[in-house]
C-alpha positions as a printed Julia matrix, in Angstrom:
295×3 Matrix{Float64}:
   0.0     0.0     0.0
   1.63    3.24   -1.02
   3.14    5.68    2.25
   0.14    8.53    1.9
  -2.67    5.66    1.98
  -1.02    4.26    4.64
  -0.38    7.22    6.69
  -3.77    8.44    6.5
  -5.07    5.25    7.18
  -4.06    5.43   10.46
  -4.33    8.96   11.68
  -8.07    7.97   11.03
  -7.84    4.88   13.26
  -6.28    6.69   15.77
  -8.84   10.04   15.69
 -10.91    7.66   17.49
  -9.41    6.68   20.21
 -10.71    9.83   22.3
 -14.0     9.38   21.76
 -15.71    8.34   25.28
 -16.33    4.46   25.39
 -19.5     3.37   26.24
 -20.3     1.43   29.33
 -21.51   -2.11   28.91
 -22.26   -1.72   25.18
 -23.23   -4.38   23.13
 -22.44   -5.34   19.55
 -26.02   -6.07   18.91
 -28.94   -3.99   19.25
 -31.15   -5.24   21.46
 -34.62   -6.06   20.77
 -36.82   -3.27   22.44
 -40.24   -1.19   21.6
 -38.67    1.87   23.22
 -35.4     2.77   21.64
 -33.43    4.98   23.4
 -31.18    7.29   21.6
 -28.57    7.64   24.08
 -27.96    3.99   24.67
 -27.97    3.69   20.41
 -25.64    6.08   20.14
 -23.37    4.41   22.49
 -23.63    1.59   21.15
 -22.57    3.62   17.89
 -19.51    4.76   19.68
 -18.97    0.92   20.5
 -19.4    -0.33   17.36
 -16.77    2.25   15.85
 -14.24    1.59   18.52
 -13.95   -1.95   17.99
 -13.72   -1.35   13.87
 -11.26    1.16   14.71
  -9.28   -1.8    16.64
 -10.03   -4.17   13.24
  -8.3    -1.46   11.09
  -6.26   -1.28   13.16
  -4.7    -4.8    12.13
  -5.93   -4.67    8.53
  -9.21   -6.28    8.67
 -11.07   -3.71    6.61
 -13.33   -5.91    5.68
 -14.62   -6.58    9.12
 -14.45   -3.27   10.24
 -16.77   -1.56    7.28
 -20.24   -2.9     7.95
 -19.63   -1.93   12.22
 -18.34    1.36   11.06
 -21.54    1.89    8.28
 -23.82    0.48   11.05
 -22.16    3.23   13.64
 -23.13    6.19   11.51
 -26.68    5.03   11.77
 -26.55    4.43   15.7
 -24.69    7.51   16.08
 -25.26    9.77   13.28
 -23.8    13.19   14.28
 -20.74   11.92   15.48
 -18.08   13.45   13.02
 -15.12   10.96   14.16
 -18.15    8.35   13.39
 -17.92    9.27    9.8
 -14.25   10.01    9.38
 -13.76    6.57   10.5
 -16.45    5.24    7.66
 -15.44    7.42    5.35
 -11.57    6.45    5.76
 -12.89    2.96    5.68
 -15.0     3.51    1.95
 -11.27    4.89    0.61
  -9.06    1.53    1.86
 -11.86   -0.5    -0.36
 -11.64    1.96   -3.29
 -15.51    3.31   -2.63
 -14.56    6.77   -3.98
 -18.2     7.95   -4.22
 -19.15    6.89   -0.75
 -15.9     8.14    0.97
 -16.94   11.36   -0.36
 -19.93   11.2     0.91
 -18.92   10.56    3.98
 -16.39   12.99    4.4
 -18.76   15.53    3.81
 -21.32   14.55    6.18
 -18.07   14.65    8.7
 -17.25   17.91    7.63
 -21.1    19.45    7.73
 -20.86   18.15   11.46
 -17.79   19.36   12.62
 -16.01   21.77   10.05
 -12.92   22.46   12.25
 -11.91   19.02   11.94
  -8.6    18.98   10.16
  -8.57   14.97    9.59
 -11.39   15.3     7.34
  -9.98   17.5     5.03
  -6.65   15.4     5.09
  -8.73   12.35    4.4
 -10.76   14.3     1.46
  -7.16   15.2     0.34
  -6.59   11.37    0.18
  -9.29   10.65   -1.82
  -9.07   13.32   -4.34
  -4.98   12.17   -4.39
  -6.24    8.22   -4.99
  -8.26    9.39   -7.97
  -4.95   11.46   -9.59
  -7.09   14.43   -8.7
  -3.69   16.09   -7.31
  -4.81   20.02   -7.66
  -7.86   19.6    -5.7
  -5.9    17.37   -3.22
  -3.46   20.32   -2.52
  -6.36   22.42   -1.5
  -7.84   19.87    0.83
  -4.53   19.39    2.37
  -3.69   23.21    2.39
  -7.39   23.64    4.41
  -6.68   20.9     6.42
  -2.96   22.51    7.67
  -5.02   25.91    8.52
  -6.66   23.71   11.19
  -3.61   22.0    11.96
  -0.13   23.54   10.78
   2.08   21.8    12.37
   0.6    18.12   11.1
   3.5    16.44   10.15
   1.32   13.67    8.03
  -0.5    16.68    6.76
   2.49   18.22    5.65
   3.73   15.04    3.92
   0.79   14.53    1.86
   0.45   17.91    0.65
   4.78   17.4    -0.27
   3.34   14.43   -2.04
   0.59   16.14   -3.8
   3.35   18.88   -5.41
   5.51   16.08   -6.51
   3.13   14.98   -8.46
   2.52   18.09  -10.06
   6.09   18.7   -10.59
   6.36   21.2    -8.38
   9.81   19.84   -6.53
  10.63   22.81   -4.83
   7.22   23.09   -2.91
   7.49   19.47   -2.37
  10.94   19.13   -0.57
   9.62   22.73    1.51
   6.27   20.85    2.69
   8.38   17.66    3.56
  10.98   19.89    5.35
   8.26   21.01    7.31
   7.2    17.79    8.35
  10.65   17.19    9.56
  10.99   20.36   11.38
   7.94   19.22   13.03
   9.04   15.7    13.63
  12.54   14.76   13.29
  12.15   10.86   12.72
   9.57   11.26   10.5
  11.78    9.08    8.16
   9.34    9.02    4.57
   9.83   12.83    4.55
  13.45   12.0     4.47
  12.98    9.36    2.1
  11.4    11.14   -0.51
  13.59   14.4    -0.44
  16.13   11.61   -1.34
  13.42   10.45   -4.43
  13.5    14.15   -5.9
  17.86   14.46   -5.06
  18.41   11.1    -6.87
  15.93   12.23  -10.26
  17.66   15.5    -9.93
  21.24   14.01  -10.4
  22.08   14.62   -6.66
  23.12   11.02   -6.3
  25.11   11.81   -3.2
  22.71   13.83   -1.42
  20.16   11.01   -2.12
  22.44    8.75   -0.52
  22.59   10.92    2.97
  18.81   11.06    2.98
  18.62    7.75    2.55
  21.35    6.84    5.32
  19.49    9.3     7.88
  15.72    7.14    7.01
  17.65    4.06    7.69
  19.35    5.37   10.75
  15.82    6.55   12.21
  14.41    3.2    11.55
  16.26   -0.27   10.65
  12.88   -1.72    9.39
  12.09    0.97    7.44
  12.69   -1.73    3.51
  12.21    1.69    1.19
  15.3     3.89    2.22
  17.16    0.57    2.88
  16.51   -0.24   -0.93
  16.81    2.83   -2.46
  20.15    3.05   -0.8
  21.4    -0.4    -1.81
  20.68    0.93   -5.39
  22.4     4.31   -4.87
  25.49    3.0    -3.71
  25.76    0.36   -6.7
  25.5     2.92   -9.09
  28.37    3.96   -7.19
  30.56    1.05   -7.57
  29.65   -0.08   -3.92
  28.4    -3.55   -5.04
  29.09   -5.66   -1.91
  27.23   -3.2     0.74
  24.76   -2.45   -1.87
  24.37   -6.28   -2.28
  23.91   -6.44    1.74
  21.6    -3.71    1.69
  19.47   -4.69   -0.67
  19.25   -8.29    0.47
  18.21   -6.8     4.13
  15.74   -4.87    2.94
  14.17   -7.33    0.4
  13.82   -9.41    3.49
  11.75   -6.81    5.41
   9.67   -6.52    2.72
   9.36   -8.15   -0.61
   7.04   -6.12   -2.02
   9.6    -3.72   -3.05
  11.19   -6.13   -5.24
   8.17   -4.71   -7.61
   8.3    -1.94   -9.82
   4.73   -1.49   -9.91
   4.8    -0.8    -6.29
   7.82    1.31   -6.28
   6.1     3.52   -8.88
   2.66    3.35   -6.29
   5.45    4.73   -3.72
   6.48    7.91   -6.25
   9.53    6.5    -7.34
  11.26    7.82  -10.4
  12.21    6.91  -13.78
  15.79    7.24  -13.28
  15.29    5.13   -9.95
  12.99    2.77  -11.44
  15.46    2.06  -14.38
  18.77    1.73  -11.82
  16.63   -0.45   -9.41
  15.39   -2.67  -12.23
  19.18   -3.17  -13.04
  19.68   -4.33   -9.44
  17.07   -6.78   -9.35
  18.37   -8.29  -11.98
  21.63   -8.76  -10.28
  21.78  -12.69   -9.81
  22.91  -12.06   -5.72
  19.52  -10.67   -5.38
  17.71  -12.92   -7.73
  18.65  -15.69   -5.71
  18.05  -13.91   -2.36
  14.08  -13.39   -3.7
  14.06  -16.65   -4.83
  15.34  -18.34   -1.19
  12.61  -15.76    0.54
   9.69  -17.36   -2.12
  10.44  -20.82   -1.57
  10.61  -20.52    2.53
   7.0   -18.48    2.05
   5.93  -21.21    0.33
   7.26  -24.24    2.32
   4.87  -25.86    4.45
   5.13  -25.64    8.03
   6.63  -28.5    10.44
   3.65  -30.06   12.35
   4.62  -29.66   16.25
   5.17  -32.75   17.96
   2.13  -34.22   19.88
């Protein structure tokens, strides 16, 4: 899943965790001729917490039809909606998300997350001008969002605006300094600029703020073969194809904004037999079948 899906993903999870949690709620609404509204709408809140939780851990599909049945139990809960509405954009319901954004926003118009998340949606569907104005609302509520910030960075990229990219992403650094895919993707724009050694720095300072971090730790490995560094890029890009092999496709690289002159180099590397072999070890112990314990 690309960093700015991701990211906003789970600043929506998270805007729920303040909401208050309702005392002995039930999953089910219970069978009554007199329905109160302030038990249904905790039950609402209930509902929403727990597919908050299953989002959480990537069970989207779980999570949408408590989240849809929330906004009906709790209908002018804003956070209610945000959560829904982040929900619609994971499964690619463009139309609904929208929808549901908006209801958010009619609710509670100071709420900065909803105008990041309409930002999202509007980025998903290549709609990157509209997405900068989302995200540029969204930072009058809250300037100093560092996810904000990154996602409007993302949006100029995309519009080839570079310098207003690396000055949003900057931001987000200023405003938190192991926020590592800021880094990373000042490094994207140094390395398609010809500013292979700058690239490489950005790259080493990602990696430094987290060792699990697979797309700084690739993008390096590539960097420094270009280089003439082959055995650390070798390492390097071994380590980080075992983190995650995902980036082992170009496809997903490109998803991640990922350049052509970085594509091209990194196809290069993957073609390297060292790492041919290292993908192929990591596919055939992902595909071995497991030892049965020992009664």
């Amino acid at each position: 899943m690309p960093k700015y899906v991701r990211l906003i993903s789970f600043l929506m999870v998270c805007s729920l965790w303040s909401m208050p949690k309702a005392a002995n709620a039930q999953a089910l609404i219970p069978h009554t001729l007199q329905l109160d509204a302030t038990k249904l709408e905790k039950q609402g809140l209930s509902l929403a917490q727990e597919a908050a939780q299953l989002a959480q851990f990537q069970q989207v599909e779980l999570a949408l039809p408590r989240a849809r049945l929330a906004s009906q139990l709790a209908p002018k809960n804003d956070k209610v909606w945000l959560l829904l509405g982040g929900l619609q954009l994971q499964t690619k319901e463009f139309d609904g998300a929208i929808a549901s954004l908006k209801t958010a926003q009619s609710i509670n118009p100071k709420n900065g997350d909803i105008l990041f998340a309409l930002g999202s949606a509007n980025f998903q569907q290549k709609n990157y001008q509209a997405a900068v104005v989302n995200y540029q609302d969204g930072l009058k509520l809250k300037p100093n969002d560092p996810e904000g910030l990154f996602n409007l960075g993302n949006a100029y990229y995309l519009l080839g605006k570079l310098p207003d990219a690396i000055a949003q992403y900057d931001k987000a650094i200023s405003h938190d300094k192991k926020f590592w895919p800021a880094i990373n993707n000042i490094g994207l724009i140094n390395y398609e600029q010809g500013n292979t050694t700058e690239a490489i720095k950005r790259w080493q300072s990602a990696v430094s703020l987290d060792k699990q971090a697979a797309e700084p730790l690739l993008a390096l490995a590539v960097a420094l073969y270009t280089k003439g560094d082959s055995e650390q890029a070798l390492s390097f890009g071994e380590a980080a194809l075992r983190i995650d092999q995902r980036y082992a496709s170009l496809n997903f690289l490109k998803e991640n904004l990922w350049g052509d002159r970085l594509l091209a180099d990194t196809k290069k590397f993957l073609e390297l037999p060292r790492i041919q072999t290292a993908l192929q070890q990591r596919e055939n112990s992902s595909s071995a079948p497991r030892e049965q314990p020992t009664q």
